[in-house]
Structure formats: C-alpha cells, structure tokens
PDB file of C-alpha atoms in Angstrom:
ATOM      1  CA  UNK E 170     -10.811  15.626  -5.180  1.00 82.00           C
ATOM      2  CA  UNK E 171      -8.808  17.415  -2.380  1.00 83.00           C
ATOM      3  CA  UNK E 172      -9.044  14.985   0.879  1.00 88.00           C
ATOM      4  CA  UNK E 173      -6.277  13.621   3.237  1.00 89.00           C
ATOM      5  CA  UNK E 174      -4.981  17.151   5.099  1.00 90.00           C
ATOM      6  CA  UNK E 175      -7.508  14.641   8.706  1.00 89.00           C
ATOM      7  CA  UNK E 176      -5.394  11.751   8.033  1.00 90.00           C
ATOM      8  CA  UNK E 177      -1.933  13.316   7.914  1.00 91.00           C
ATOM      9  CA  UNK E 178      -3.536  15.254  11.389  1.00 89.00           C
ATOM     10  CA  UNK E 179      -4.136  11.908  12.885  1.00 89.00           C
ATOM     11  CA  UNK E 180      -0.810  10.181  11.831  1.00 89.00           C
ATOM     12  CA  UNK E 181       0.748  13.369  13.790  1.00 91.00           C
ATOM     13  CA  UNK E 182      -1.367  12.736  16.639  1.00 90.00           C
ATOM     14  CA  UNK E 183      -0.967   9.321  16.850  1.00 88.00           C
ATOM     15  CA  UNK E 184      -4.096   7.988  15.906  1.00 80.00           C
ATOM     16  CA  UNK E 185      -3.499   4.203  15.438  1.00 70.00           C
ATOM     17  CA  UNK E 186      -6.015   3.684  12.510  1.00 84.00           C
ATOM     18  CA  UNK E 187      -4.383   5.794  10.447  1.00 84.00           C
ATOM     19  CA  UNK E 188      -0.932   5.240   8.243  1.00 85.00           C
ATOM     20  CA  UNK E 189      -0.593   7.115   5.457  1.00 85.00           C
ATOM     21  CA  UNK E 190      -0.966   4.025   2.937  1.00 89.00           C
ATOM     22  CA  UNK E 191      -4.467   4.474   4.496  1.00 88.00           C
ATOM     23  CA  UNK E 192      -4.798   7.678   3.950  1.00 88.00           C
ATOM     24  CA  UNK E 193      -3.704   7.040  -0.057  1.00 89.00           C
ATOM     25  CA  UNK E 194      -6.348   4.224  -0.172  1.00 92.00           C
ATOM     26  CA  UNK E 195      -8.950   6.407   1.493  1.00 90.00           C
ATOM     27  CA  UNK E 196      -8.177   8.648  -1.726  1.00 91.00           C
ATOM     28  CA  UNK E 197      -8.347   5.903  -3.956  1.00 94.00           C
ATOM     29  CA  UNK E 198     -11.933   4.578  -2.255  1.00 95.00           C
ATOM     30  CA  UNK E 199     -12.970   8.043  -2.665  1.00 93.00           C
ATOM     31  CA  UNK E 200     -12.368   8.238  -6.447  1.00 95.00           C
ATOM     32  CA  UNK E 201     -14.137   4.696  -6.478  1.00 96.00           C
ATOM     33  CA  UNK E 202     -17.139   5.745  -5.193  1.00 96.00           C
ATOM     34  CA  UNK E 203     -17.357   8.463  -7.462  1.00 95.00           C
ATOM     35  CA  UNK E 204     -16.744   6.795 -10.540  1.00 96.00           C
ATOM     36  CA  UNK E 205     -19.198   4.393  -9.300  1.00 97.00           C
ATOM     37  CA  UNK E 206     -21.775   7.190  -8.805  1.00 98.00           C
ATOM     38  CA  UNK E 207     -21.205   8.062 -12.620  1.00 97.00           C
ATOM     39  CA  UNK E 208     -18.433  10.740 -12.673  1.00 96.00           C
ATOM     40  CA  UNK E 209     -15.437  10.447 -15.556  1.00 94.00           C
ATOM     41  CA  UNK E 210     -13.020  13.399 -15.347  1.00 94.00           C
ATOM     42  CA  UNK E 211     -11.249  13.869 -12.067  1.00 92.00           C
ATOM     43  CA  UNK E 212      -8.907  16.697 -11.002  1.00 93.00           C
ATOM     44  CA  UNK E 213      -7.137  15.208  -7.818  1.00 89.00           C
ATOM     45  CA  UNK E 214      -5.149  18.282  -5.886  1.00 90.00           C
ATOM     46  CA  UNK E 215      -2.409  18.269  -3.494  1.00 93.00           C
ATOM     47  CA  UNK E 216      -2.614  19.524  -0.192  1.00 93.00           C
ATOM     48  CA  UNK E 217      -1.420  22.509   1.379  1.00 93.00           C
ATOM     49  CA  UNK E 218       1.023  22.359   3.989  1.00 95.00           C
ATOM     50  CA  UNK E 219      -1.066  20.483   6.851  1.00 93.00           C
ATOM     51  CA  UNK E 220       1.971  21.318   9.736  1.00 95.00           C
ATOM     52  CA  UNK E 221       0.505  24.740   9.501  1.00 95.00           C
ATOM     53  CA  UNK E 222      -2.741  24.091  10.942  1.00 91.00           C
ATOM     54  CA  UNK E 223      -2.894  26.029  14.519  1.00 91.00           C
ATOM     55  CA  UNK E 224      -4.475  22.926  16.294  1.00 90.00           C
ATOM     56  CA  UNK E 225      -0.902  21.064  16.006  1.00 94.00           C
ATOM     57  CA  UNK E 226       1.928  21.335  18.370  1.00 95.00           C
ATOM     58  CA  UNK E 227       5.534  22.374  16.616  1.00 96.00           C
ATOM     59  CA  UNK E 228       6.653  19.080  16.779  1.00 96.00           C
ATOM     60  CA  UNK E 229       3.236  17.456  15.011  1.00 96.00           C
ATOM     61  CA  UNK E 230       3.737  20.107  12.943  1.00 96.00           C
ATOM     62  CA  UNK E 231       7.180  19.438  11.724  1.00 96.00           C
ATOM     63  CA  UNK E 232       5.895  16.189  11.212  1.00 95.00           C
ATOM     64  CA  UNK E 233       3.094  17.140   9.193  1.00 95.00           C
ATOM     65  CA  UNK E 234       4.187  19.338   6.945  1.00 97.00           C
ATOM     66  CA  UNK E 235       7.040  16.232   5.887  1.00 96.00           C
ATOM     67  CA  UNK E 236       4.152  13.788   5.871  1.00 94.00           C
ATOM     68  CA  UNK E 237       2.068  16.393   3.440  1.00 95.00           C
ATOM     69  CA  UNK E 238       5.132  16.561   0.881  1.00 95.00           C
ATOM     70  CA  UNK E 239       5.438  12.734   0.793  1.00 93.00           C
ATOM     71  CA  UNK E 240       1.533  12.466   0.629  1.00 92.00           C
ATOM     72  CA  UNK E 241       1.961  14.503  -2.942  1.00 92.00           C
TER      73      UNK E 241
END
C-alpha cells in the first residue's frame, strides 16, 4: 500500500479537509477495505519526499517534505 504523497499536497496547499490524522486514517480505511475484500499480507511503504514534486511552491515544499518525514 503506498498512498498519502495527495494528502500531504493538500495540507501544503491548504486544503481544509485534509490534516494529516486524515491522511493516516485514509491509510488505515484503505487497508480496511482490503482486508475486507479478502487480502492478508500487506507491505505498507513510505513515501518519497513529496516537497519535491514540481507542482509545489518552495515554501509548500519545505513544508512537504517535513510533513512526508512525520507521515513515516
């Protein structure tokens, strides 16, 4: 499972919707559904540094790429 790299960019942006509790429970919800749907064995990866994505501005991205090493 490798999701949350859209949430941290929408915390940055400023996306009300979004904390990043949110973004660990979308995670969680994720795994849910899965193990719901039948699977067993997970392998759940950390992300990549999200404040390099070219869509951010250097301040978002600053802000990302702390919000990606708390997220793991």
């Amino acid at each position: 499972v490798w999701m949350g790299g859209n949430d941290i960019r929408d915390v940055v942006r400023g996306n009300s919707s979004i904390t990043m509790p949110r973004a660990a429970a979308n995670v969680l919800g994720a795994i849910a559904t899965l193990r719901t749907a039948g699977a067993d064995d997970f392998l759940v990866a950390l992300l990549p540094d999200t404040g390099r994505s070219a869509d951010l501005t250097p301040e978002q991205s600053r802000q990302a790429s702390a919000l990606t090493v708390r997220f793991n």
